[in-house]
mmCIF file of C-alpha atoms in Angstrom:
data_model
loop_
_atom_site.group_PDB
_atom_site.id
_atom_site.type_symbol
_atom_site.label_atom_id
_atom_site.label_comp_id
_atom_site.label_asym_id
_atom_site.label_seq_id
_atom_site.Cartn_x
_atom_site.Cartn_y
_atom_site.Cartn_z
ATOM 1 C CA MET K 1 -6.717 -28.501 32.019
ATOM 2 C CA PHE K 2 -9.919 -27.129 32.903
ATOM 3 C CA ASP K 3 -10.409 -26.605 36.573
ATOM 4 C CA GLN K 4 -14.056 -26.055 37.201
ATOM 5 C CA ASP K 5 -13.591 -25.778 41.005
ATOM 6 C CA ARG K 6 -11.240 -22.694 40.284
ATOM 7 C CA TRP K 7 -13.672 -21.075 37.851
ATOM 8 C CA GLN K 8 -16.536 -21.509 40.454
ATOM 9 C CA GLU K 9 -14.371 -19.796 42.935
ATOM 10 C CA ILE K 10 -13.611 -17.038 40.674
ATOM 11 C CA PHE K 11 -17.221 -16.056 39.713
ATOM 12 C CA GLN K 12 -18.249 -16.690 43.339
ATOM 13 C CA SER K 13 -15.711 -14.134 44.234
ATOM 14 C CA ILE K 14 -16.856 -11.688 41.780
ATOM 15 C CA ARG K 15 -20.698 -12.127 42.786
ATOM 16 C CA GLN K 16 -19.639 -11.497 46.549
ATOM 17 C CA HIS K 17 -18.616 -8.173 45.539
ATOM 18 C CA ARG K 18 -20.910 -7.172 42.440
ATOM 19 C CA LEU K 19 -20.668 -3.500 42.638
ATOM 20 C CA ARG K 20 -17.120 -3.154 43.153
ATOM 21 C CA ALA K 21 -16.469 -5.584 40.169
ATOM 22 C CA LEU K 22 -18.941 -3.652 38.200
ATOM 23 C CA LEU K 23 -17.404 -0.367 38.828
ATOM 24 C CA THR K 24 -14.150 -1.578 38.276
ATOM 25 C CA ALA K 25 -15.083 -3.341 34.833
ATOM 26 C CA PHE K 26 -16.646 -0.232 33.451
ATOM 27 C CA GLY K 27 -13.188 1.505 33.224
ATOM 28 C CA VAL K 28 -12.150 -1.299 31.005
ATOM 29 C CA PHE K 29 -15.650 -1.464 29.062
ATOM 30 C CA TRP K 30 -15.506 2.268 28.351
ATOM 31 C CA GLY K 31 -11.900 2.198 26.920
ATOM 32 C CA ILE K 32 -12.678 -0.433 24.298
ATOM 33 C CA PHE K 33 -15.957 1.126 23.655
ATOM 34 C CA MET K 34 -14.257 4.382 22.906
ATOM 35 C CA LEU K 35 -11.682 2.828 20.915
ATOM 36 C CA ALA K 36 -14.511 1.020 18.680
ATOM 37 C CA ILE K 37 -16.383 4.410 18.345
ATOM 38 C CA LEU K 38 -13.279 6.518 17.367
ATOM 39 C CA MET K 39 -11.821 3.943 14.938
ATOM 40 C CA GLY K 40 -15.538 3.570 13.249
ATOM 41 C CA ALA K 41 -15.905 7.386 13.190
ATOM 42 C CA GLY K 42 -12.114 7.850 11.730
ATOM 43 C CA SER K 43 -12.784 5.133 9.151
ATOM 44 C CA GLY K 44 -16.288 6.932 8.002
ATOM 45 C CA LEU K 45 -14.399 10.090 7.579
ATOM 46 C CA GLU K 46 -11.527 8.310 5.747
ATOM 47 C CA ASN K 47 -14.055 6.367 3.650
ATOM 48 C CA ALA K 48 -15.655 9.417 2.676
ATOM 49 C CA VAL K 49 -12.629 11.159 1.818
ATOM 50 C CA PHE K 50 -10.815 8.378 -0.345
ATOM 51 C CA VAL K 51 -14.377 7.147 -2.164
ATOM 52 C CA ASN K 52 -14.504 10.669 -3.635
ATOM 53 C CA PHE K 53 -10.793 10.569 -4.471
ATOM 54 C CA ASP K 54 -11.722 9.821 -8.066
ATOM 55 C CA ILE K 55 -8.707 10.477 -9.858
ATOM 56 C CA ALA K 56 -5.828 8.394 -10.429
ATOM 57 C CA LYS K 57 -3.777 8.655 -7.217
ATOM 58 C CA ASN K 58 -0.351 9.154 -8.980
ATOM 59 C CA ALA K 59 -1.492 11.709 -11.688
ATOM 60 C CA VAL K 60 0.055 15.145 -12.552
ATOM 61 C CA PHE K 61 -2.233 17.925 -13.772
ATOM 62 C CA VAL K 62 -0.432 20.642 -15.712
ATOM 63 C CA TRP K 63 -1.821 23.950 -17.085
ATOM 64 C CA THR K 64 -0.359 27.129 -18.525
ATOM 65 C CA GLN K 65 -0.306 30.780 -16.886
ATOM 66 C CA ARG K 66 1.178 34.004 -17.546
ATOM 67 C CA THR K 67 5.194 34.237 -17.453
ATOM 68 C CA SER K 68 6.557 36.294 -14.402
ATOM 69 C CA VAL K 69 10.264 36.664 -15.485
ATOM 70 C CA PRO K 70 11.881 38.163 -18.529
ATOM 71 C CA TYR K 71 13.975 35.515 -20.634
ATOM 72 C CA GLN K 72 15.785 35.759 -23.816
ATOM 73 C CA GLY K 73 14.691 39.237 -24.778
ATOM 74 C CA LEU K 74 11.005 38.403 -24.148
ATOM 75 C CA GLN K 75 9.026 40.313 -21.370
ATOM 76 C CA PRO K 76 7.026 38.843 -18.539
ATOM 77 C CA GLY K 77 3.182 38.579 -18.652
ATOM 78 C CA ARG K 78 3.081 36.461 -21.930
ATOM 79 C CA ASN K 79 0.186 33.976 -22.115
ATOM 80 C CA ILE K 80 1.405 30.595 -22.784
ATOM 81 C CA GLN K 81 -0.802 28.259 -24.978
ATOM 82 C CA LEU K 82 -0.399 24.382 -25.096
ATOM 83 C CA LYS K 83 -0.630 22.790 -28.438
ATOM 84 C CA ASN K 84 -1.039 19.158 -29.867
ATOM 85 C CA SER K 85 2.811 19.368 -30.936
ATOM 86 C CA ASP K 86 3.563 19.705 -27.005
ATOM 87 C CA MET K 87 1.799 16.454 -26.228
ATOM 88 C CA ASP K 88 3.459 14.742 -29.036
ATOM 89 C CA ALA K 89 6.875 16.026 -27.604
ATOM 90 C CA LEU K 90 6.234 14.754 -24.369
ATOM 91 C CA ARG K 91 5.162 11.499 -25.450
ATOM 92 C CA GLU K 92 8.330 10.876 -27.479
ATOM 93 C CA GLN K 93 10.994 12.666 -25.129
ATOM 94 C CA ILE K 94 9.750 11.576 -21.515
ATOM 95 C CA PRO K 95 9.905 7.625 -21.465
ATOM 96 C CA GLU K 96 8.614 7.729 -17.902
ATOM 97 C CA LEU K 97 5.302 8.846 -19.040
ATOM 98 C CA ALA K 98 2.594 5.835 -19.198
ATOM 99 C CA VAL K 99 -0.391 7.989 -19.743
ATOM 100 C CA ILE K 100 -1.131 11.463 -21.155
ATOM 101 C CA SER K 101 -4.667 12.871 -21.560
ATOM 102 C CA PRO K 102 -4.974 16.406 -23.210
ATOM 103 C CA ILE K 103 -8.298 18.231 -22.430
ATOM 104 C CA VAL K 104 -10.104 20.832 -24.431
ATOM 105 C CA GLN K 105 -12.731 23.003 -22.716
ATOM 106 C CA VAL K 106 -15.280 24.113 -25.049
ATOM 107 C CA PRO K 107 -15.481 27.921 -24.082
ATOM 108 C CA GLY K 108 -18.462 30.248 -23.075
ATOM 109 C CA SER K 109 -21.772 29.353 -21.796
ATOM 110 C CA PHE K 110 -24.472 27.721 -24.140
ATOM 111 C CA THR K 111 -27.332 25.818 -24.708
ATOM 112 C CA ILE K 112 -27.226 22.097 -25.379
ATOM 113 C CA GLU K 113 -30.431 21.061 -27.453
ATOM 114 C CA TYR K 114 -32.158 17.950 -28.201
ATOM 115 C CA GLY K 115 -35.492 18.430 -30.226
ATOM 116 C CA ASP K 116 -37.562 20.632 -27.941
ATOM 117 C CA GLU K 117 -35.661 20.426 -24.849
ATOM 118 C CA SER K 118 -32.629 22.354 -24.116
ATOM 119 C CA ALA K 119 -30.375 23.182 -21.219
ATOM 120 C CA SER K 120 -26.717 24.348 -20.431
ATOM 121 C CA PHE K 121 -24.093 21.883 -19.511
ATOM 122 C CA PRO K 122 -20.331 22.199 -19.647
ATOM 123 C CA VAL K 123 -18.276 20.112 -22.642
ATOM 124 C CA ASN K 124 -14.886 18.840 -22.397
ATOM 125 C CA GLY K 125 -12.790 17.491 -25.416
ATOM 126 C CA ASP K 126 -11.152 14.230 -24.452
ATOM 127 C CA TYR K 127 -8.908 11.500 -25.345
ATOM 128 C CA PRO K 128 -9.769 7.891 -24.586
ATOM 129 C CA GLU K 129 -6.898 8.020 -21.971
ATOM 130 C CA PHE K 130 -9.166 10.215 -19.809
ATOM 131 C CA LEU K 131 -10.664 7.071 -18.181
ATOM 132 C CA SER K 132 -7.183 6.193 -16.874
ATOM 133 C CA VAL K 133 -6.959 9.670 -15.105
ATOM 134 C CA LYS K 134 -10.679 9.607 -13.897
ATOM 135 C CA PRO K 135 -12.574 6.603 -14.018
ATOM 136 C CA LEU K 136 -16.184 6.894 -15.042
ATOM 137 C CA ILE K 137 -18.827 4.034 -15.142
ATOM 138 C CA ILE K 138 -20.169 3.695 -18.609
ATOM 139 C CA GLU K 139 -24.191 3.027 -18.133
ATOM 140 C CA GLN K 140 -24.716 2.667 -22.057
ATOM 141 C CA GLY K 141 -22.568 2.516 -25.099
ATOM 142 C CA ARG K 142 -19.052 3.273 -24.908
ATOM 143 C CA PHE K 143 -16.559 6.118 -24.356
ATOM 144 C CA ILE K 144 -14.572 8.013 -26.835
ATOM 145 C CA ASN K 145 -12.173 5.750 -28.827
ATOM 146 C CA ALA K 146 -8.967 6.001 -30.844
ATOM 147 C CA ASN K 147 -10.834 6.255 -34.121
ATOM 148 C CA ASP K 148 -13.091 9.156 -32.743
ATOM 149 C CA ILE K 149 -9.898 10.906 -32.144
ATOM 150 C CA LEU K 150 -8.392 9.924 -35.529
ATOM 151 C CA ASP K 151 -11.413 10.761 -37.569
ATOM 152 C CA LYS K 152 -12.232 13.844 -35.676
ATOM 153 C CA ARG K 153 -15.668 12.192 -35.175
ATOM 154 C CA LYS K 154 -18.662 14.302 -33.798
ATOM 155 C CA VAL K 155 -19.640 11.996 -31.147
ATOM 156 C CA ALA K 156 -20.738 12.549 -27.469
ATOM 157 C CA VAL K 157 -20.833 10.942 -24.136
ATOM 158 C CA ILE K 158 -23.413 12.283 -21.839
ATOM 159 C CA GLY K 159 -23.925 12.307 -17.999
ATOM 160 C CA LEU K 160 -26.882 10.763 -16.686
ATOM 161 C CA ARG K 161 -28.019 13.868 -15.479
ATOM 162 C CA VAL K 162 -27.744 15.257 -19.223
ATOM 163 C CA GLN K 163 -29.700 12.327 -20.306
ATOM 164 C CA GLU K 164 -32.491 12.979 -17.417
ATOM 165 C CA VAL K 165 -32.861 16.621 -18.736
ATOM 166 C CA LEU K 166 -32.748 16.251 -22.616
ATOM 167 C CA PHE K 167 -34.034 12.615 -23.245
ATOM 168 C CA LYS K 168 -37.768 12.709 -21.209
ATOM 169 C CA ASN K 169 -39.465 9.823 -20.297
ATOM 170 C CA GLY K 170 -36.886 7.395 -20.502
ATOM 171 C CA ALA K 171 -35.999 7.924 -23.969
ATOM 172 C CA ASP K 172 -32.882 5.870 -25.315
ATOM 173 C CA PRO K 173 -30.112 8.643 -26.098
ATOM 174 C CA LEU K 174 -27.849 6.245 -27.932
ATOM 175 C CA GLY K 175 -27.468 7.117 -31.614
ATOM 176 C CA GLN K 176 -29.640 10.253 -31.120
ATOM 177 C CA TYR K 177 -28.137 13.892 -32.216
ATOM 178 C CA ILE K 178 -27.856 16.745 -29.745
ATOM 179 C CA GLU K 179 -26.629 20.235 -30.861
ATOM 180 C CA ILE K 180 -23.628 21.663 -28.962
ATOM 181 C CA LYS K 181 -23.435 25.621 -30.161
ATOM 182 C CA GLY K 182 -25.331 24.546 -33.274
ATOM 183 C CA VAL K 183 -23.221 21.460 -34.034
ATOM 184 C CA PRO K 184 -24.802 18.275 -34.184
ATOM 185 C CA PHE K 185 -23.030 15.215 -31.979
ATOM 186 C CA ARG K 186 -24.108 11.769 -31.960
ATOM 187 C CA VAL K 187 -24.599 10.247 -28.741
ATOM 188 C CA VAL K 188 -22.567 7.054 -28.196
ATOM 189 C CA GLY K 189 -22.396 6.529 -24.483
ATOM 190 C CA THR K 190 -23.977 7.666 -21.016
ATOM 191 C CA PHE K 191 -22.102 7.437 -17.642
ATOM 192 C CA ARG K 192 -22.402 8.047 -14.055
ATOM 193 C CA SER K 193 -19.645 9.066 -11.641
ATOM 194 C CA ARG K 194 -17.701 6.966 -9.236
ATOM 195 C CA VAL K 195 -18.004 9.838 -6.441
ATOM 196 C CA ARG K 196 -20.878 11.121 -4.271
ATOM 197 C CA GLY K 197 -21.639 14.580 -3.202
ATOM 198 C CA GLU K 198 -21.083 17.869 -5.385
ATOM 199 C CA GLU K 199 -18.388 16.660 -7.504
ATOM 200 C CA GLY K 200 -20.333 13.580 -8.581
ATOM 201 C CA THR K 201 -23.264 15.782 -9.257
ATOM 202 C CA GLN K 202 -20.961 17.848 -11.283
ATOM 203 C CA ASP K 203 -19.719 14.948 -13.253
ATOM 204 C CA LEU K 204 -23.205 13.888 -14.205
ATOM 205 C CA GLN K 205 -23.813 17.330 -15.924
ATOM 206 C CA THR K 206 -20.778 16.966 -18.226
ATOM 207 C CA ILE K 207 -20.600 15.939 -21.912
ATOM 208 C CA HIS K 208 -17.503 14.598 -23.242
ATOM 209 C CA ILE K 209 -16.528 14.782 -26.803
ATOM 210 C CA PRO K 210 -13.281 14.152 -28.924
ATOM 211 C CA ALA K 211 -10.710 16.549 -28.258
ATOM 212 C CA THR K 212 -9.802 16.609 -32.080
ATOM 213 C CA ALA K 213 -13.538 17.305 -32.903
ATOM 214 C CA ALA K 214 -13.753 20.034 -30.156
ATOM 215 C CA GLN K 215 -10.688 21.912 -31.765
ATOM 216 C CA LEU K 216 -12.288 21.643 -35.443
ATOM 217 C CA ALA K 217 -15.778 22.372 -34.536
ATOM 218 C CA PHE K 218 -15.130 25.227 -32.422
ATOM 219 C CA ASN K 219 -12.125 26.923 -33.851
ATOM 220 C CA ARG K 220 -9.458 25.931 -31.298
ATOM 221 C CA SER K 221 -6.963 24.992 -34.097
ATOM 222 C CA GLY K 222 -4.754 22.251 -32.005
ATOM 223 C CA GLU K 223 -4.983 24.147 -28.772
ATOM 224 C CA ILE K 224 -5.086 22.448 -25.395
ATOM 225 C CA ASP K 225 -6.257 23.791 -22.270
ATOM 226 C CA TYR K 226 -4.547 21.637 -19.809
ATOM 227 C CA PHE K 227 -3.583 17.948 -19.522
ATOM 228 C CA ALA K 228 -3.053 14.909 -16.887
ATOM 229 C CA CYS K 229 -0.339 12.530 -17.118
ATOM 230 C CA ILE K 230 0.283 9.241 -15.255
ATOM 231 C CA PRO K 231 3.901 7.832 -14.689
ATOM 232 C CA LYS K 232 4.804 4.461 -15.569
ATOM 233 C CA PRO K 233 4.801 1.894 -12.284
ATOM 234 C CA GLY K 234 7.600 2.733 -9.983
ATOM 235 C CA VAL K 235 8.245 6.064 -11.271
ATOM 236 C CA PRO K 236 7.388 8.929 -8.634
ATOM 237 C CA ALA K 237 4.969 11.471 -9.799
ATOM 238 C CA ALA K 238 7.568 14.171 -8.816
ATOM 239 C CA VAL K 239 9.982 12.939 -11.379
ATOM 240 C CA VAL K 240 7.322 13.126 -14.302
ATOM 241 C CA GLU K 241 6.384 16.586 -12.902
ATOM 242 C CA THR K 242 9.880 17.992 -12.986
ATOM 243 C CA LYS K 243 10.636 16.624 -16.575
ATOM 244 C CA VAL K 244 7.370 17.727 -18.104
ATOM 245 C CA ALA K 245 7.613 21.165 -16.692
ATOM 246 C CA ALA K 246 11.253 21.477 -17.906
ATOM 247 C CA LEU K 247 10.549 20.546 -21.328
ATOM 248 C CA LEU K 248 7.616 22.913 -21.837
ATOM 249 C CA LYS K 249 9.511 25.375 -20.437
ATOM 250 C CA GLN K 250 12.248 24.822 -23.209
ATOM 251 C CA ARG K 251 9.414 24.477 -25.937
ATOM 252 C CA HIS K 252 7.710 27.732 -24.906
ATOM 253 C CA THR K 253 11.266 29.970 -24.078
ATOM 254 C CA ILE K 254 10.223 30.204 -20.377
ATOM 255 C CA ALA K 255 12.848 31.057 -17.831
ATOM 256 C CA PRO K 256 13.808 27.822 -15.804
ATOM 257 C CA GLU K 257 13.281 29.831 -12.636
ATOM 258 C CA ASP K 258 9.868 31.012 -13.551
ATOM 259 C CA GLU K 259 7.700 29.298 -10.957
ATOM 260 C CA ARG K 260 4.273 30.996 -12.170
ATOM 261 C CA ALA K 261 4.287 30.136 -15.909
ATOM 262 C CA LEU K 262 3.234 26.778 -15.452
ATOM 263 C CA GLY K 263 0.783 25.403 -12.926
ATOM 264 C CA THR K 264 0.999 21.722 -11.766
ATOM 265 C CA ALA K 265 -1.008 19.646 -9.304
ATOM 266 C CA ASN K 266 0.778 16.513 -7.963
ATOM 267 C CA VAL K 267 -2.059 14.163 -6.930
ATOM 268 C CA GLU K 268 0.376 11.571 -5.571
ATOM 269 C CA LYS K 269 1.892 14.211 -3.099
ATOM 270 C CA GLU K 270 -1.849 15.374 -2.071
ATOM 271 C CA TYR K 271 -2.829 11.814 -1.545
ATOM 272 C CA LYS K 272 0.149 10.826 0.654
ATOM 273 C CA GLU K 273 -0.423 13.967 2.778
ATOM 274 C CA VAL K 274 -4.010 12.783 3.245
ATOM 275 C CA GLN K 275 -2.824 9.435 4.161
ATOM 276 C CA GLY K 276 -0.527 10.850 6.602
ATOM 277 C CA LEU K 277 -3.341 12.648 8.046
ATOM 278 C CA PHE K 278 -5.543 9.460 8.796
ATOM 279 C CA ILE K 279 -2.608 7.852 10.216
ATOM 280 C CA GLY K 280 -2.200 10.651 12.673
ATOM 281 C CA ILE K 281 -6.052 10.515 13.424
ATOM 282 C CA ARG K 282 -5.817 6.784 14.137
ATOM 283 C CA GLY K 283 -2.886 7.078 16.251
ATOM 284 C CA PHE K 284 -4.706 9.772 18.190
ATOM 285 C CA SER K 285 -7.792 7.385 18.549
ATOM 286 C CA TRP K 286 -5.532 4.682 19.854
ATOM 287 C CA LEU K 287 -3.755 7.083 22.253
ATOM 288 C CA VAL K 288 -6.958 8.066 23.775
ATOM 289 C CA ALA K 289 -8.327 4.614 23.890
ATOM 290 C CA ILE K 290 -5.364 3.109 25.392
ATOM 291 C CA GLY K 291 -5.123 5.747 27.959
ATOM 292 C CA THR K 292 -8.491 5.047 29.009
ATOM 293 C CA ILE K 293 -7.925 1.252 29.059
ATOM 294 C CA ILE K 294 -4.899 1.840 31.210
ATOM 295 C CA ALA K 295 -6.988 4.033 33.842
ATOM 296 C CA GLY K 296 -9.462 1.033 33.838
ATOM 297 C CA MET K 297 -6.596 -1.455 34.411
ATOM 298 C CA VAL K 298 -5.192 0.476 37.408
ATOM 299 C CA GLY K 299 -8.540 0.094 38.743
ATOM 300 C CA VAL K 300 -8.545 -3.662 38.145
ATOM 301 C CA GLY K 301 -5.105 -3.727 39.631
ATOM 302 C CA ASN K 302 -6.149 -1.986 42.872
ATOM 303 C CA ILE K 303 -9.165 -4.049 43.140
ATOM 304 C CA MET K 304 -6.788 -7.282 42.979
ATOM 305 C CA MET K 305 -4.431 -5.851 45.561
ATOM 306 C CA ILE K 306 -7.608 -5.501 47.882
ATOM 307 C CA ILE K 307 -8.739 -8.668 47.158
ATOM 308 C CA VAL K 308 -5.191 -10.151 47.767
ATOM 309 C CA LYS K 309 -5.414 -8.380 51.301
ATOM 310 C CA GLU K 310 -8.583 -9.790 52.027
ATOM 311 C CA ARG K 311 -7.711 -13.435 51.029
ATOM 312 C CA THR K 312 -4.024 -13.101 52.793
ATOM 313 C CA LYS K 313 -5.253 -15.896 55.441
ATOM 314 C CA GLU K 314 -6.777 -18.013 52.889
ATOM 315 C CA ILE K 315 -3.431 -17.846 50.548
ATOM 316 C CA GLY K 316 -1.565 -18.685 53.562
ATOM 317 C CA ILE K 317 -3.525 -21.705 54.113
ATOM 318 C CA ARG K 318 -3.309 -22.686 50.411
ATOM 319 C CA LYS K 319 0.595 -22.314 50.761
ATOM 320 C CA SER K 320 0.838 -24.247 53.945
ATOM 321 C CA LEU K 321 -1.023 -27.080 52.128
ATOM 322 C CA GLY K 322 1.480 -27.252 49.296
ATOM 323 C CA ALA K 323 0.161 -24.615 46.804
ATOM 324 C CA THR K 324 2.815 -23.587 44.652
ATOM 325 C CA PRO K 325 3.712 -19.652 43.814
ATOM 326 C CA TRP K 326 2.613 -20.141 40.367
ATOM 327 C CA SER K 327 -0.823 -21.582 41.467
ATOM 328 C CA ILE K 328 -1.118 -18.596 43.461
ATOM 329 C CA ILE K 329 -0.223 -16.222 40.600
ATOM 330 C CA SER K 330 -2.678 -17.784 38.107
ATOM 331 C CA MET K 331 -5.388 -17.655 40.664
ATOM 332 C CA ILE K 332 -5.185 -13.801 40.808
ATOM 333 C CA LEU K 333 -4.279 -13.464 37.081
ATOM 334 C CA GLN K 334 -7.491 -15.391 36.159
ATOM 335 C CA GLU K 335 -9.915 -13.351 38.222
ATOM 336 C CA ALA K 336 -8.122 -10.086 36.883
ATOM 337 C CA LEU K 337 -8.458 -11.567 33.000
ATOM 338 C CA VAL K 338 -12.217 -12.668 33.697
ATOM 339 C CA ILE K 339 -12.963 -8.902 34.935
ATOM 340 C CA SER K 340 -10.905 -7.111 32.273
ATOM 341 C CA GLY K 341 -11.907 -9.713 29.477
ATOM 342 C CA LEU K 342 -15.740 -9.817 29.983
ATOM 343 C CA ALA K 343 -15.575 -5.893 30.215
ATOM 344 C CA GLY K 344 -13.526 -5.600 27.180
ATOM 345 C CA TYR K 345 -15.443 -7.959 24.919
ATOM 346 C CA ALA K 346 -18.828 -6.198 25.959
ATOM 347 C CA GLY K 347 -17.303 -2.918 25.175
ATOM 348 C CA LEU K 348 -15.861 -4.081 22.023
ATOM 349 C CA ALA K 349 -19.385 -5.749 21.061
ATOM 350 C CA VAL K 350 -21.233 -2.521 22.090
ATOM 351 C CA GLY K 351 -19.013 -0.641 20.229
ATOM 352 C CA CYS K 352 -19.405 -2.505 16.881
ATOM 353 C CA GLY K 353 -23.133 -2.496 17.470
ATOM 354 C CA VAL K 354 -23.213 1.369 17.652
ATOM 355 C CA VAL K 355 -21.063 1.466 14.638
ATOM 356 C CA ALA K 356 -22.980 -0.712 12.587
ATOM 357 C CA ALA K 357 -26.142 1.036 13.643
ATOM 358 C CA ILE K 358 -24.811 4.395 12.551
ATOM 359 C CA ASP K 359 -23.811 2.946 8.969
ATOM 360 C CA TYR K 360 -27.254 1.442 8.854
ATOM 361 C CA ALA K 361 -29.006 4.801 9.587
ATOM 362 C CA VAL K 362 -26.384 6.579 7.177
ATOM 363 C CA THR K 363 -27.190 4.275 4.194
ATOM 364 C CA ASN K 364 -31.045 3.781 4.841
ATOM 365 C CA PHE K 365 -32.441 7.051 6.065
ATOM 366 C CA GLY K 366 -30.761 9.634 3.873
ATOM 367 C CA LEU K 367 -28.249 10.622 6.049
ATOM 368 C CA GLU K 368 -25.303 9.971 3.727
ATOM 369 C CA SER K 369 -22.790 12.975 3.463
ATOM 370 C CA GLU K 370 -19.501 13.553 1.424
ATOM 371 C CA PHE K 371 -17.866 14.073 4.645
ATOM 372 C CA PHE K 372 -18.721 10.479 6.257
ATOM 373 C CA TYR K 373 -19.469 7.309 4.452
ATOM 374 C CA ASN K 374 -19.396 3.383 5.445
ATOM 375 C CA PRO K 375 -17.898 3.420 9.128
ATOM 376 C CA GLU K 376 -16.476 0.275 9.698
ATOM 377 C CA ILE K 377 -14.222 -1.635 12.212
ATOM 378 C CA ASN K 378 -11.983 -3.725 10.443
ATOM 379 C CA LEU K 379 -10.725 -7.295 11.630
ATOM 380 C CA ARG K 380 -7.158 -6.043 12.311
ATOM 381 C CA THR K 381 -8.368 -3.119 14.704
ATOM 382 C CA ALA K 382 -10.533 -5.759 16.719
ATOM 383 C CA ILE K 383 -7.681 -8.115 16.966
ATOM 384 C CA ALA K 384 -5.647 -5.367 18.129
ATOM 385 C CA ALA K 385 -8.030 -4.307 20.670
ATOM 386 C CA ILE K 386 -8.231 -7.974 21.818
ATOM 387 C CA LEU K 387 -4.384 -8.180 22.144
ATOM 388 C CA VAL K 388 -4.238 -4.855 23.995
ATOM 389 C CA LEU K 389 -7.002 -6.305 26.467
ATOM 390 C CA THR K 390 -5.313 -9.282 27.096
ATOM 391 C CA LEU K 391 -1.980 -7.854 27.715
ATOM 392 C CA SER K 392 -3.475 -5.204 30.179
ATOM 393 C CA GLY K 393 -5.327 -7.802 32.069
ATOM 394 C CA LEU K 394 -2.266 -9.798 32.547
ATOM 395 C CA VAL K 395 -0.453 -6.876 33.790
ATOM 396 C CA ALA K 396 -3.268 -5.881 35.895
ATOM 397 C CA GLY K 397 -3.003 -9.186 37.638
ATOM 398 C CA LEU K 398 0.475 -9.907 37.630
ATOM 399 C CA ILE K 399 1.701 -7.349 40.446
ATOM 400 C CA PRO K 400 -1.082 -8.555 42.989
ATOM 401 C CA GLY K 401 -0.308 -12.074 41.905
ATOM 402 C CA LEU K 402 3.359 -11.549 42.730
ATOM 403 C CA ARG K 403 2.505 -10.050 46.142
ATOM 404 C CA ALA K 404 0.049 -12.966 46.759
ATOM 405 C CA ALA K 405 2.819 -15.375 45.894
ATOM 406 C CA ALA K 406 5.212 -13.804 48.559
ATOM 407 C CA VAL K 407 2.736 -14.191 51.300
ATOM 408 C CA ASN K 408 4.280 -15.822 54.451
ATOM 409 C CA PRO K 409 2.143 -18.780 55.231
ATOM 410 C CA VAL K 410 2.948 -18.276 59.177
ATOM 411 C CA GLU K 411 2.270 -14.669 58.928
ATOM 412 C CA ALA K 412 -0.757 -15.177 56.862
ATOM 413 C CA LEU K 413 -2.235 -17.494 59.467
ATOM 414 C CA ARG K 414 -1.784 -15.032 62.373
ATOM 415 C CA ASP K 415 -3.408 -12.366 60.289
ATOM 416 C CA GLU K 416 -6.941 -11.329 61.859
#
């Protein structure tokens, strides 16, 4: 039930000691404000990292190096070359594999030509499964398909930067032919990257052609430079990584204990490590903020103890007139909650405003960075802050409230 007299009494008490209430409330305000700023900054850093995490989060990349251990009469230092037949064997013998995407890198630095325009760009031979490993946004046309692979078609999918350089004045590249090392390829699609920063720029400068066409046109005779694979749902990437390495070592007569012959990169492992890092950052932010809030609440508790001391005679009169211990406790608790609540909500509002202003500035004034993107304070964080604030306010008012409830009316009336 709403007691208007009680609330008027509380705000009158606060107005009578404005400076004291303001200084006490500032500690709570600062704690919640710091929590909002730290969580916003942490989310901006986290979003920047994960928005640039443009490859499948459970992918495994595999490439070959030199052997380092003699095995079955073979000397160390051998170069290992992956072949199409290796990819077929992996598909057939490792049932845990959902996707395998071989990649052929067209060697050398050379000029890509279209009409009178020319420039140097990297060229990769890919399979349609490449989009499962590294999603791209197709702007026009399409990506490489199964028929391109089967028929070894000389088609190309170009990044937007390639389009800008070779096709001036907004010319439509679809259906046009570009020359790669003197070999004509028909443009069937254009794409842009999902990531920002340097990696996104590099993506836009890349040309993708069918891997089989790259092998045929550039004398690679079934060679694969490296490949990416994705396990089936529920299968850890480490399981696939181990089985793939074991099968390739068997096929290429590599010692099982040779750790250098094959290179692997487990994206799932790296992703979990990054997730763990940001969990630690969030925990540290909460630790700092809660420590500041506790310091503020100690101040609230001390002020409430002073208020109880100042109002001892009043409390004695209330008790002598029949006030229950709970009514005395609730009076002190309400005042503590008002001070901490107003300060805390103000800190949360100002903190959210600052984070929103930073986000606006980053987005609209050219301040975007690959290390900071879209800072935000999610609803869960705000609710958690409110719960911490409410609990802290109750704790700050409880001890003074219990002390007030224990006041002896007779002794209180004698108090001067």
